[in-house]
Coordinates of C-alpha atoms in Angstrom, one line a residue:
Chain A
M125 CA -27.3 -56.4 -42.6
K126 CA -24.2 -56.4 -43.9
S127 CA -22.7 -54.5 -41.5
E128 CA -24.1 -56.9 -38.5
L129 CA -22.7 -59.7 -40.5
C130 CA -19.3 -57.9 -40.4
I131 CA -20.0 -57.2 -36.5
I132 CA -20.5 -60.7 -35.9
F133 CA -17.2 -61.0 -38.6
L134 CA -14.9 -59.5 -36.4
L135 CA -16.3 -59.6 -32.9
S136 CA -15.3 -63.5 -34.0
A137 CA -12.3 -63.2 -35.5
L138 CA -10.8 -60.7 -32.0
W139 CA -12.9 -64.1 -29.6
C140 CA -10.3 -66.1 -31.7
A141 CA -7.3 -63.9 -31.2
V142 CA -8.0 -63.9 -27.5
E143 CA -8.1 -67.5 -27.6
S144 CA -5.1 -68.4 -28.6
Y145 CA -3.6 -65.8 -27.0
A146 CA -2.3 -64.2 -30.0
W147 CA -2.8 -61.3 -32.5
T148 CA -3.0 -63.3 -35.4
G149 CA -5.0 -66.8 -35.7
D150 CA -5.2 -69.4 -38.6
V151 CA -7.6 -70.3 -41.0
A152 CA -7.5 -73.0 -43.0
G153 CA -3.9 -72.2 -43.1
R154 CA -4.1 -68.4 -43.8
P155 CA -3.0 -65.8 -41.1
L156 CA -6.0 -64.1 -39.8
D157 CA -5.1 -60.8 -38.5
V158 CA -6.8 -58.9 -35.5
H159 CA -5.5 -55.1 -34.3
G160 CA -8.2 -52.6 -32.5
F161 CA -7.9 -49.6 -30.4
V162 CA -9.7 -47.9 -27.5
S163 CA -9.1 -44.0 -26.5
Q164 CA -10.6 -41.8 -24.0
G165 CA -9.9 -38.6 -24.9
Y166 CA -10.7 -34.0 -22.7
L167 CA -11.6 -31.4 -23.9
K168 CA -11.4 -28.2 -22.3
S169 CA -11.8 -24.4 -23.2
D170 CA -11.9 -21.3 -21.4
H171 CA -14.3 -20.4 -23.7
G172 CA -17.2 -21.5 -26.7
N173 CA -17.7 -24.4 -26.7
Y174 CA -16.0 -26.5 -29.0
L175 CA -16.8 -30.2 -30.9
G176 CA -18.5 -30.3 -27.5
P177 CA -19.5 -28.8 -24.4
S178 CA -15.9 -27.7 -23.5
E179 CA -16.3 -25.0 -21.7
E180 CA -17.1 -27.0 -18.9
G181 CA -14.9 -29.4 -20.0
T182 CA -15.9 -33.2 -21.4
F183 CA -15.0 -36.9 -21.6
N184 CA -17.3 -36.9 -24.5
F185 CA -14.1 -38.3 -26.2
T186 CA -14.4 -42.0 -26.6
E187 CA -12.8 -43.8 -30.0
Y188 CA -12.8 -48.0 -30.3
A189 CA -12.0 -50.0 -33.1
L190 CA -12.0 -53.0 -34.2
N191 CA -10.6 -55.4 -37.0
A192 CA -9.6 -58.4 -38.7
S193 CA -7.5 -58.8 -42.0
L194 CA -7.4 -62.0 -44.3
Y195 CA -6.3 -63.4 -47.4
P196 CA -7.6 -65.8 -48.9
A197 CA -5.6 -66.2 -51.2
D198 CA -2.4 -64.9 -52.5
N199 CA -3.5 -61.7 -54.1
V200 CA -6.3 -61.5 -52.8
Y201 CA -7.7 -59.3 -49.5
V202 CA -10.3 -59.0 -47.5
G203 CA -10.2 -57.1 -44.3
A204 CA -12.5 -54.5 -42.2
Q205 CA -13.3 -52.8 -39.2
I206 CA -16.1 -51.7 -37.1
F207 CA -16.0 -48.1 -35.1
A208 CA -17.5 -46.4 -32.8
R209 CA -16.7 -42.5 -31.8
R210 CA -18.5 -40.0 -29.2
L211 CA -17.0 -36.6 -30.3
G212 CA -18.6 -34.4 -28.1
Y213 CA -21.9 -33.5 -30.0
W214 CA -21.7 -35.8 -31.9
G215 CA -21.6 -39.5 -33.1
S216 CA -21.8 -42.0 -30.5
Y217 CA -20.3 -45.4 -28.3
K218 CA -22.7 -47.9 -30.4
P219 CA -19.6 -49.2 -33.3
D220 CA -20.7 -48.5 -37.3
L221 CA -18.7 -50.3 -40.2
D222 CA -15.7 -48.5 -40.9
W223 CA -14.2 -50.0 -43.7
A224 CA -14.5 -53.2 -45.4
V225 CA -13.0 -54.0 -48.3
V226 CA -12.5 -56.7 -50.5
D227 CA -8.5 -55.5 -52.4
Y228 CA -7.0 -58.3 -55.6
R229 CA -3.1 -57.1 -56.7
F230 CA -2.6 -57.7 -60.1
K231 CA 0.7 -56.2 -59.5
D232 CA 2.6 -54.0 -56.8
W233 CA 2.0 -50.9 -59.4
L234 CA -2.1 -52.0 -60.1
G235 CA -4.5 -53.6 -57.9
A236 CA -8.5 -53.1 -57.1
R237 CA -10.7 -52.6 -54.1
V238 CA -14.1 -52.3 -53.6
G239 CA -16.3 -52.3 -50.8
R240 CA -16.3 -49.3 -47.8
V241 CA -12.4 -47.7 -48.6
R242 CA -11.1 -45.0 -47.6
I243 CA -10.7 -41.3 -49.0
P244 CA -8.0 -40.8 -49.1
H245 CA -7.9 -36.9 -48.7
G246 CA -4.3 -34.7 -47.6
L247 CA -1.1 -36.9 -46.4
Y248 CA -3.6 -37.9 -43.4
N249 CA -6.9 -38.6 -43.3
E250 CA -7.0 -42.4 -44.3
T251 CA -5.5 -43.1 -40.5
R252 CA -6.9 -40.2 -39.0
D253 CA -8.9 -41.7 -36.7
T254 CA -6.5 -44.0 -35.5
D255 CA -4.6 -41.8 -32.7
A256 CA -1.8 -44.3 -32.3
L257 CA -0.2 -43.2 -35.6
R258 CA 0.9 -39.5 -34.6
T259 CA 1.9 -37.2 -31.7
S260 CA -1.0 -34.7 -31.4
V261 CA -4.3 -35.7 -29.8
F262 CA -6.3 -34.1 -33.1
L263 CA -4.8 -33.8 -36.6
S264 CA -4.5 -29.9 -37.5
Q265 CA -7.8 -29.3 -37.6
S266 CA -8.0 -26.3 -40.8
V267 CA -7.2 -29.8 -42.7
Y268 CA -8.8 -32.1 -40.6
N269 CA -11.7 -30.9 -38.9
E270 CA -12.3 -33.5 -36.5
A271 CA -16.4 -32.5 -36.7
W272 CA -15.9 -32.9 -40.8
R273 CA -15.5 -36.4 -40.7
D274 CA -18.6 -38.6 -41.0
A275 CA -17.8 -36.3 -45.0
F276 CA -14.5 -37.5 -45.5
M277 CA -13.8 -40.3 -44.2
S278 CA -14.9 -43.8 -46.3
L279 CA -17.0 -44.1 -49.3
S280 CA -20.0 -45.3 -47.8
F281 CA -19.5 -48.3 -51.4
G282 CA -17.0 -46.9 -54.1
G283 CA -13.6 -48.7 -55.3
G284 CA -11.1 -47.8 -58.0
L285 CA -6.9 -48.3 -58.7
Y286 CA -4.6 -48.6 -57.1
G287 CA -0.5 -49.3 -56.6
V288 CA 2.9 -48.1 -56.3
T289 CA 5.2 -48.0 -59.3
P290 CA 8.5 -49.0 -59.1
P291 CA 11.5 -47.4 -57.9
G292 CA 13.8 -45.3 -59.6
S293 CA 16.4 -43.1 -60.3
F294 CA 13.6 -40.6 -59.5
G295 CA 12.3 -42.6 -56.8
H296 CA 8.5 -43.6 -57.0
L297 CA 5.0 -42.6 -57.6
D298 CA 2.0 -44.2 -55.3
Y299 CA -1.5 -43.2 -57.2
R300 CA -5.5 -43.9 -55.7
L301 CA -8.2 -43.8 -58.2
Y302 CA -11.9 -44.2 -56.5
Y303 CA -15.4 -43.3 -57.2
G304 CA -18.4 -43.6 -55.1
T305 CA -21.3 -42.5 -53.3
L306 CA -20.6 -41.1 -49.0
G307 CA -24.3 -41.2 -46.8
L308 CA -24.1 -38.7 -44.3
K309 CA -25.7 -38.8 -40.9
D310 CA -28.3 -35.1 -40.7
N311 CA -26.5 -35.1 -36.3
S312 CA -22.4 -35.7 -38.1
G313 CA -20.8 -32.7 -37.8
F314 CA -20.4 -31.3 -41.2
V315 CA -24.1 -31.7 -41.4
T316 CA -24.4 -29.1 -38.6
Y317 CA -21.2 -27.1 -40.4
L318 CA -22.8 -26.9 -43.7
G319 CA -26.2 -25.8 -42.1
D320 CA -24.0 -22.6 -39.7
Q321 CA -21.9 -21.6 -43.3
F322 CA -25.5 -20.0 -44.7
G323 CA -27.8 -19.2 -40.9
A324 CA -29.4 -22.5 -41.1
E325 CA -30.2 -26.1 -39.7
A326 CA -29.0 -28.4 -43.2
S327 CA -30.8 -32.2 -43.7
N328 CA -30.9 -35.1 -45.8
V329 CA -27.6 -33.9 -46.9
K330 CA -26.8 -36.7 -49.3
N331 CA -23.1 -37.0 -51.1
D332 CA -24.0 -39.7 -54.2
D333 CA -20.9 -38.8 -56.1
V334 CA -18.1 -38.8 -55.4
W335 CA -13.9 -38.9 -56.9
S336 CA -11.8 -40.0 -54.9
F337 CA -7.3 -38.3 -56.8
S338 CA -3.7 -40.1 -54.6
L339 CA -0.9 -38.8 -55.8
Q340 CA 2.5 -39.0 -53.5
W341 CA 6.0 -38.5 -55.0
I342 CA 8.6 -40.9 -52.4
T343 CA 11.8 -38.9 -54.0
P344 CA 14.9 -40.1 -54.0
A345 CA 15.9 -38.0 -51.0
D346 CA 15.8 -40.2 -48.2
G347 CA 12.2 -39.1 -45.7
L348 CA 10.9 -36.4 -48.0
R349 CA 7.5 -37.0 -49.8
F350 CA 5.2 -34.9 -51.4
G351 CA 0.9 -35.4 -51.9
Y352 CA -1.6 -34.6 -54.0
T353 CA -5.1 -35.5 -53.7
D354 CA -8.0 -34.5 -55.3
N355 CA -11.9 -34.6 -54.1
S356 CA -14.8 -33.5 -56.1
F357 CA -18.2 -34.6 -54.2
D358 CA -21.8 -33.2 -55.2
L359 CA -24.0 -32.3 -51.9
S360 CA -27.4 -32.1 -52.3
G361 CA -29.8 -31.3 -49.7
D362 CA -32.3 -30.1 -47.5
L363 CA -31.8 -26.2 -45.1
H364 CA -34.5 -24.9 -43.0
T365 CA -33.8 -21.1 -42.7
W366 CA -32.8 -19.1 -39.5
A367 CA -35.5 -16.7 -38.2
T368 CA -33.3 -15.0 -36.8
S369 CA -30.6 -14.3 -40.2
P370 CA -30.3 -11.1 -40.9
S371 CA -29.6 -12.6 -44.6
W372 CA -32.7 -14.5 -44.5
T373 CA -34.9 -11.5 -43.2
H374 CA -33.0 -9.5 -46.0
V375 CA -35.3 -11.9 -48.3
F376 CA -37.8 -13.9 -46.1
G377 CA -39.2 -10.7 -44.4
P378 CA -38.5 -10.8 -39.6
G379 CA -40.0 -13.4 -38.3
G380 CA -39.7 -15.8 -40.9
G381 CA -37.8 -18.8 -42.1
A382 CA -38.1 -20.9 -44.9
H383 CA -36.8 -23.8 -47.1
L384 CA -34.3 -23.7 -49.6
D385 CA -33.0 -27.1 -52.5
Y386 CA -28.9 -27.7 -51.7
R387 CA -27.0 -28.3 -54.8
A388 CA -23.6 -28.3 -54.3
R389 CA -19.9 -29.5 -56.2
P390 CA -17.4 -29.0 -54.0
R391 CA -14.1 -30.2 -54.5
A392 CA -11.4 -30.1 -52.4
K393 CA -7.4 -30.1 -53.2
V394 CA -4.3 -30.8 -50.7
F395 CA -0.7 -30.8 -51.6
S396 CA 0.9 -32.0 -49.4
V397 CA 4.8 -32.4 -48.6
E398 CA 6.6 -34.0 -44.8
Y399 CA 10.0 -35.0 -44.3
T400 CA 11.3 -37.2 -41.7
W401 CA 15.0 -37.1 -40.5
N402 CA 16.2 -38.9 -37.9
D403 CA 14.1 -39.0 -34.9
L404 CA 12.8 -36.0 -36.3
T405 CA 9.0 -35.0 -38.8
F406 CA 8.1 -32.0 -40.6
A407 CA 4.9 -32.0 -42.3
A408 CA 3.2 -28.9 -44.4
E409 CA 0.0 -29.2 -45.8
Y410 CA -2.3 -26.6 -47.7
M411 CA -6.2 -27.4 -48.8
R412 CA -7.7 -24.9 -51.2
A413 CA -11.4 -26.6 -51.2
N414 CA -14.3 -24.6 -53.3
Q415 CA -18.1 -24.5 -52.5
N416 CA -19.6 -24.0 -55.8
Y417 CA -23.3 -23.9 -54.7
R418 CA -26.7 -23.3 -55.5
L419 CA -29.2 -22.1 -53.6
N420 CA -32.8 -23.0 -54.9
V421 CA -36.8 -21.9 -53.8
P422 CA -38.5 -25.8 -54.3
D423 CA -41.2 -24.2 -57.0
V424 CA -40.0 -20.9 -57.2
G425 CA -36.4 -20.9 -58.6
P426 CA -33.2 -20.1 -58.1
L427 CA -32.2 -17.9 -55.0
S428 CA -28.4 -18.0 -54.9
E429 CA -25.1 -18.9 -56.9
N430 CA -21.6 -19.5 -55.8
D431 CA -18.5 -20.4 -54.8
P432 CA -16.8 -19.1 -52.1
I433 CA -13.2 -20.9 -51.7
M434 CA -12.7 -22.0 -48.7
E435 CA -8.4 -21.9 -47.4
A436 CA -6.7 -24.1 -45.4
Y437 CA -2.4 -24.4 -44.5
Y438 CA -0.4 -25.7 -41.5
A439 CA 3.5 -27.1 -40.7
S440 CA 4.3 -29.4 -37.3
A441 CA 7.0 -31.4 -36.6
H442 CA 7.8 -33.1 -33.7
Y443 CA 10.3 -35.1 -32.6
R444 CA 11.2 -38.3 -30.1
F445 CA 13.4 -37.0 -27.8
T446 CA 13.4 -41.3 -26.4
D447 CA 11.4 -44.6 -26.8
W448 CA 9.5 -43.2 -24.4
M449 CA 8.4 -39.6 -25.3
E450 CA 8.1 -37.2 -28.1
V451 CA 6.8 -34.0 -27.8
G452 CA 5.0 -31.8 -31.1
V453 CA 3.5 -28.1 -32.3
S454 CA 1.8 -26.9 -34.9
Y455 CA 0.3 -24.1 -36.7
S456 CA -2.3 -23.7 -38.9
E457 CA -5.1 -21.2 -40.0
F458 CA -7.9 -21.7 -41.1
Y459 CA -10.2 -19.4 -43.6
P460 CA -13.9 -20.9 -44.6
D461 CA -13.7 -17.8 -47.7
R462 CA -11.0 -17.0 -48.6
K463 CA -11.3 -13.8 -50.2
D464 CA -13.2 -13.0 -46.4
R465 CA -10.3 -13.4 -44.3
D466 CA -12.1 -10.5 -42.0
G467 CA -16.1 -11.3 -41.3
R468 CA -16.9 -7.9 -42.9
R469 CA -18.8 -10.2 -45.1
Q470 CA -20.6 -13.1 -43.6
S471 CA -24.4 -12.1 -43.5
T472 CA -25.2 -15.2 -40.8
G473 CA -25.7 -13.4 -38.0
R474 CA -22.6 -14.3 -36.1
P475 CA -19.4 -12.9 -35.1
D476 CA -16.8 -11.8 -37.2
T477 CA -14.5 -14.5 -35.5
Y478 CA -16.5 -17.4 -37.9
S479 CA -14.5 -16.0 -40.6
W480 CA -11.1 -17.5 -39.2
L481 CA -9.1 -20.0 -37.0
K482 CA -5.9 -19.1 -36.1
D483 CA -4.2 -22.7 -33.8
F484 CA -1.3 -22.8 -32.5
A485 CA -0.7 -26.8 -30.7
L486 CA 1.9 -27.7 -28.7
T487 CA 1.7 -31.2 -27.9
A488 CA 3.5 -34.2 -26.1
R489 CA 3.0 -37.3 -26.6
F490 CA 4.2 -40.6 -23.8
D491 CA 4.5 -43.8 -25.0
V492 CA 4.2 -45.6 -22.0
G493 CA 5.2 -49.2 -23.2
D494 CA 4.5 -52.5 -23.4
V495 CA 0.7 -53.5 -20.8
R496 CA -1.1 -57.4 -21.3
L497 CA -4.4 -56.0 -21.1
F498 CA -6.3 -59.8 -21.0
K499 CA -5.0 -61.8 -23.6
L500 CA -3.7 -59.1 -25.0
E501 CA -0.6 -57.3 -25.7
G502 CA -1.1 -53.7 -26.8
D503 CA 0.8 -50.0 -26.4
L504 CA -0.5 -47.8 -24.2
I505 CA 0.1 -44.2 -24.9
L506 CA -0.5 -40.8 -23.3
K507 CA -1.1 -37.4 -25.1
L508 CA -2.0 -34.1 -23.7
E509 CA -2.1 -31.4 -26.1
G510 CA -2.3 -27.7 -25.4
H511 CA -3.7 -24.8 -28.5
L512 CA -3.5 -21.0 -28.5
M513 CA -7.0 -20.1 -30.7
N514 CA -7.9 -17.1 -32.4
G515 CA -11.0 -16.6 -34.2
A516 CA -14.7 -19.1 -33.8
A517 CA -14.5 -20.5 -37.3
S518 CA -15.3 -24.7 -36.8
L519 CA -16.6 -23.9 -34.3
P520 CA -20.7 -25.1 -34.6
A521 CA -22.3 -21.6 -33.5
R522 CA -25.5 -23.0 -32.6
K523 CA -24.3 -24.5 -29.6
N524 CA -22.3 -21.6 -28.5
L525 CA -25.3 -19.2 -27.9
D526 CA -25.6 -18.2 -24.2
E527 CA -29.4 -18.3 -23.0
G528 CA -30.7 -15.0 -24.2
Q529 CA -29.5 -16.5 -27.7
E530 CA -25.4 -14.2 -27.5
D531 CA -22.9 -16.0 -29.0
I532 CA -20.2 -17.0 -26.2
T533 CA -17.0 -17.1 -28.0
E534 CA -14.2 -14.8 -27.5
R535 CA -11.3 -14.5 -30.0
N536 CA -8.6 -15.6 -28.1
W537 CA -9.1 -18.7 -26.9
L538 CA -7.0 -21.6 -24.6
L539 CA -7.9 -25.1 -26.0
F540 CA -6.5 -27.6 -23.4
M541 CA -7.4 -32.0 -24.7
S542 CA -5.8 -35.7 -23.2
K543 CA -6.8 -38.8 -24.6
V544 CA -4.5 -41.6 -23.8
T545 CA -4.9 -45.2 -26.0
Y546 CA -4.8 -48.6 -25.3
L547 CA -3.4 -50.4 -29.4
F548 CA -3.1 -54.2 -29.6
Chain B
M263 CA 38.1 -61.5 -52.6
Q264 CA 34.6 -61.1 -50.6
A265 CA 33.1 -63.9 -52.6
R266 CA 35.8 -65.7 -52.3
R267 CA 36.0 -65.3 -48.3
C268 CA 32.2 -65.9 -49.0
K269 CA 32.7 -69.3 -50.7
E270 CA 35.7 -70.6 -47.6
Y271 CA 31.9 -69.8 -45.4
G272 CA 30.4 -71.6 -47.0
S273 CA 32.3 -74.1 -47.6
R274 CA 32.4 -74.6 -43.9
R275 CA 29.5 -74.5 -43.8
K276 CA 28.3 -77.1 -45.2
G277 CA 26.7 -80.1 -43.5
P278 CA 25.0 -83.3 -44.2
G279 CA 23.0 -83.4 -47.6
M280 CA 23.4 -80.7 -50.1
M281 CA 22.3 -77.8 -47.6
G282 CA 26.0 -76.4 -47.5
L283 CA 25.5 -77.3 -52.0
R284 CA 23.2 -74.7 -51.6
L285 CA 23.3 -72.2 -48.7
L286 CA 24.5 -69.6 -51.9
M287 CA 26.9 -67.3 -50.0
I288 CA 26.8 -63.6 -52.4
T289 CA 28.9 -60.2 -50.6
A290 CA 29.6 -57.1 -49.8
L291 CA 27.4 -55.2 -46.6
M292 CA 26.7 -58.0 -45.6
C293 CA 28.2 -61.6 -46.9
S294 CA 31.9 -61.1 -45.6
V295 CA 34.5 -62.4 -43.0
E296 CA 33.8 -58.9 -41.4
A297 CA 30.6 -59.2 -41.8
F298 CA 30.7 -62.7 -39.7
A299 CA 33.2 -61.3 -37.4
E300 CA 31.4 -58.7 -36.1
N301 CA 28.2 -60.1 -36.3
R302 CA 26.5 -57.9 -38.6
V303 CA 23.3 -58.2 -40.1
V304 CA 22.9 -61.0 -42.7
V305 CA 19.1 -60.9 -45.3
I306 CA 18.5 -64.8 -45.6
V307 CA 15.7 -65.8 -48.6
H308 CA 14.3 -69.3 -49.0
P309 CA 17.1 -70.7 -50.9
D310 CA 14.5 -71.2 -54.6
V311 CA 14.6 -67.4 -54.2
A312 CA 16.1 -66.4 -58.0
D313 CA 16.9 -63.1 -56.9
E314 CA 20.6 -63.4 -55.9
A315 CA 21.3 -58.8 -54.8
L316 CA 18.6 -55.8 -53.4
S317 CA 19.0 -52.3 -53.7
D318 CA 18.8 -50.9 -50.4
D319 CA 15.9 -49.6 -52.8
D320 CA 14.7 -53.3 -53.1
L321 CA 15.3 -54.1 -49.6
R322 CA 12.7 -51.2 -48.7
G323 CA 10.0 -51.9 -50.8
I324 CA 10.3 -55.3 -49.3
F325 CA 9.7 -54.6 -46.0
W326 CA 7.7 -51.1 -46.6
G327 CA 5.3 -53.6 -48.3
D328 CA 5.3 -51.7 -51.9
R329 CA 7.2 -54.5 -53.7
T330 CA 4.9 -58.1 -53.2
R331 CA 6.8 -59.9 -55.6
W332 CA 10.1 -60.9 -56.5
R333 CA 11.9 -60.5 -60.2
N334 CA 10.1 -63.6 -61.4
G335 CA 6.8 -63.1 -60.1
D336 CA 6.7 -65.3 -57.3
R337 CA 5.2 -64.0 -54.2
I338 CA 7.0 -62.1 -51.4
A339 CA 6.8 -63.4 -47.2
M340 CA 8.8 -60.5 -45.4
V341 CA 9.5 -62.5 -42.2
L342 CA 10.9 -60.1 -39.4
P343 CA 13.2 -60.9 -36.2
S344 CA 11.5 -59.4 -32.7
R345 CA 12.9 -55.6 -31.6
S346 CA 16.4 -57.1 -30.8
P347 CA 20.2 -55.0 -31.6
I348 CA 19.6 -56.2 -34.6
R349 CA 16.5 -55.1 -36.0
D350 CA 17.1 -51.7 -34.5
A351 CA 20.5 -51.5 -37.2
F352 CA 19.1 -53.4 -40.5
L353 CA 16.1 -50.9 -40.1
E354 CA 18.2 -47.6 -39.6
T355 CA 21.0 -49.0 -41.7
H356 CA 18.8 -49.9 -44.9
I357 CA 15.3 -49.2 -44.5
G358 CA 16.1 -45.3 -43.0
R359 CA 13.9 -45.2 -40.1
T360 CA 13.7 -45.9 -35.5
D361 CA 11.7 -48.9 -34.9
A362 CA 8.9 -46.7 -34.1
Q363 CA 8.6 -45.4 -37.3
F364 CA 8.9 -48.6 -38.6
R365 CA 5.6 -50.4 -36.9
N366 CA 4.5 -46.8 -37.7
H367 CA 4.4 -47.6 -40.9
W368 CA 2.8 -50.2 -40.9
R369 CA -0.3 -49.7 -37.9
R370 CA -1.1 -47.3 -40.7
I371 CA -1.0 -50.1 -43.8
V372 CA -3.3 -52.0 -41.4
F373 CA -6.2 -49.7 -39.8
T374 CA -7.1 -49.0 -43.5
G375 CA -7.1 -51.2 -44.7
R376 CA -3.8 -51.9 -46.7
G377 CA -2.8 -55.0 -45.0
Q378 CA -1.4 -57.5 -43.0
M379 CA 1.1 -56.7 -39.8
P380 CA 4.3 -58.5 -40.8
R381 CA 5.3 -62.1 -38.6
E382 CA 6.8 -61.4 -35.9
I383 CA 9.1 -64.7 -34.8
E384 CA 11.8 -64.6 -32.0
E385 CA 13.4 -67.8 -31.5
E386 CA 16.6 -66.9 -34.2
A387 CA 16.5 -71.1 -34.9
D388 CA 13.1 -70.3 -35.5
L389 CA 12.6 -67.7 -38.1
L390 CA 15.9 -69.0 -40.3
A391 CA 13.6 -72.4 -40.1
Y392 CA 10.6 -70.1 -41.4
V393 CA 12.5 -69.0 -44.2
A394 CA 14.3 -72.7 -44.9
N395 CA 10.8 -73.4 -45.5
T396 CA 8.6 -70.9 -47.0
P397 CA 9.0 -69.7 -50.2
G398 CA 9.3 -67.0 -51.7
A399 CA 10.4 -66.0 -47.6
V400 CA 12.7 -63.4 -46.4
S401 CA 13.9 -62.0 -43.5
F402 CA 17.4 -60.6 -41.7
I403 CA 19.6 -61.6 -39.2
G404 CA 22.6 -61.1 -37.4
A405 CA 25.7 -63.3 -38.7
S406 CA 26.7 -64.7 -36.3
A407 CA 23.1 -66.6 -35.5
L408 CA 23.5 -68.3 -39.4
Q409 CA 26.7 -69.3 -38.0
R410 CA 25.8 -71.5 -35.4
S411 CA 22.1 -73.3 -37.9
E412 CA 22.1 -75.9 -38.9
E413 CA 18.8 -74.5 -41.7
S414 CA 19.7 -73.7 -45.6
V415 CA 18.8 -70.6 -46.7
K416 CA 20.3 -68.1 -48.6
I417 CA 21.9 -64.8 -47.9
L418 CA 21.6 -61.9 -50.7
L419 CA 24.1 -59.3 -51.7
S420 CA 23.6 -56.1 -51.4
R421 CA 23.5 -54.1 -55.2
N422 CA 24.2 -50.6 -53.8

């Protein structure tokens, strides 16, 4: 019901904006700001299905968002955004409430916000949905796996404190500390990945206890900032093991699947640096995530307990040559278990290549310019991107089986993507 | 010397009523005879703003959205001229960013539920009128446009 009210509020705000020939209307003398975007993309790979049926090529890559915000009082901000994404196997065209916030700023160094709040993870998680804010089609998939968006994007409900310290000779600090809960759908990419990691189907995954902390140091050196984010979760759910998985046939006997309880206290830390010099921006991030899980057989007892460490890192650079063209390059590596970089230890029955993913990417972004669509003025952006991939980690294993249940991924493969976005 | 020049300019700007008196001319990078001759960018605020000077760090904090209050606690109402060479010059000189980077920064704020896009005003006369009539307002404008205007605004100096 709350979501429906927010959607009605947003659609009303859009109507006001369109009717007033502008992005901004007034409510009781205070500006009502309305913005949004719509994107359509295309994915094509030469081997394997990445996020969707990319081996065939897929246009199942559609996003749209609409937000409205208002300052009802000087220190009070209220805003909400609806967002829909159909990306390959996941999501739908039906919009969900993406974020909805009530924010009170006591001082510049101390504010509080509550509601459906974006989770800081690395430098760019909070803005990952907005294609126009970056050069590449996707952020580096090592740290910002698109299939896991639902698990990291926003607290279902929560809140916390934030602020920016006054600038001094050491620069200044930007901090956020949030706590809340996070709901996950069974058909989300993260739940699918979680099951794949265990050679199982995952379901009923909940995330009831999320702590999120972010600290950025904006240094006195112009354009240089460092960041640290730390997110801890409390996951629980059900696993239904694959009858074909060697690790489970070893335990439960051939041909027999089983039901397991899954509990985990994962924690993801990201260390970041970004440097902007004129039209050149360089960024590098390192993520280390403890998975810290326990499996129980219902009514029997503990089965296993482990704490594999996921590791991911990337470096990227992008340069704006002209007002209308920007080019980016990046390299990233991702390991679901940093102690198993060649896949010799995993025993889910998947090929070894599911233990790493190395990605070299090139992107060209073209800002076509201001375009008036109906009564809205906005920017039209076109992107083309190519990836040289090595490995298959983060690909959905069950979506990469042929009719004979044989894996179709290759060690080396290519991925092409394009995307057009209209943002107002 | 520069302060005196500003006073001289201020005296020329004295029009009807108290306008000339309220037009506080201070100096350095933005307020000098040279500034007006070269049509440099000047930072303007509502006449009741108590601050007299701003450093580039202050300007960056204000136009980046990190700083929302003047030193006396009054709310800052930041407004921008529409895209123009003056705007490009101000952003590159004092904020250290291109216009595209600046707009992207604000889009990040807007699309993550942390604030609203700064208000933009296309006509210089309207911009000056907004700053003159809105408590806590701050913006920037070409010095020559200020010279032509009858509005009462305060010019801040640089503390760099």
